[in-house]
mmCIF file of C-alpha atoms in Angstrom:
data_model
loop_
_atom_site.group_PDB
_atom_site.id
_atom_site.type_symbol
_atom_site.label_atom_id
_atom_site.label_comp_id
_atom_site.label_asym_id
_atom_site.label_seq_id
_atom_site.Cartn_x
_atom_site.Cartn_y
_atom_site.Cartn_z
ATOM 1 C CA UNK W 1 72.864 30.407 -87.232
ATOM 2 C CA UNK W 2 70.606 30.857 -90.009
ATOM 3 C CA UNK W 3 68.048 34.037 -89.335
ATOM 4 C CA UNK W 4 65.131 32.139 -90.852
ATOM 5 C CA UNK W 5 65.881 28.834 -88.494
ATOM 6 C CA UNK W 6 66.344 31.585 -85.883
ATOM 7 C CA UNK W 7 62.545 32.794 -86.223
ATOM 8 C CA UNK W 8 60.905 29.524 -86.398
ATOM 9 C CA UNK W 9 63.099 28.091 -83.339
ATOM 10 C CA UNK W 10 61.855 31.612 -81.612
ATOM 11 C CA UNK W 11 58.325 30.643 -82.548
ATOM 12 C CA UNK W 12 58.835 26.880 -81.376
ATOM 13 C CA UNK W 13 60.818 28.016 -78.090
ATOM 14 C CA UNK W 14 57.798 30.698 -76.988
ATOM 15 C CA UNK W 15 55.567 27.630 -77.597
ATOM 16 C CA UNK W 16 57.066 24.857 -76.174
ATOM 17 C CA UNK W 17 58.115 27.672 -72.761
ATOM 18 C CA UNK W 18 54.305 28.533 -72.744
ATOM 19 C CA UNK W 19 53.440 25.147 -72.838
ATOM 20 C CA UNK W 20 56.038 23.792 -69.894
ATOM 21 C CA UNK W 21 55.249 26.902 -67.814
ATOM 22 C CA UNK W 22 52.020 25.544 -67.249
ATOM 23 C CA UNK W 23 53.081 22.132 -66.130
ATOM 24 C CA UNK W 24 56.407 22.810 -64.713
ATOM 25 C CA UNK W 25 58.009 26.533 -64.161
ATOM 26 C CA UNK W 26 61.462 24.913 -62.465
ATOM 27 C CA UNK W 27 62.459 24.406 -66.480
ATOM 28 C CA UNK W 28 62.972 28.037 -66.498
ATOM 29 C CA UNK W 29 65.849 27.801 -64.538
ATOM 30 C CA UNK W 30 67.559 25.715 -66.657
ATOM 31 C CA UNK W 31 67.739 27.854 -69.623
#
């Protein structure tokens, strides 16, 4: 995996788990 697709799928993942974790915090469980 490429490092600098590894940083911005980081960023996007934190954002997108934030996000969901407000809403729904069983998708937690299935990562």
């Amino acid at each position: 995996m490429n490092e600098r697709y590894a940083k911005e799928y980081q960023l996007f993942y934190e954002r997108e788990s934030a996000h969901t974790h407000e809403t729904t915090s069983n998708n937690q469980d299935s990562v």
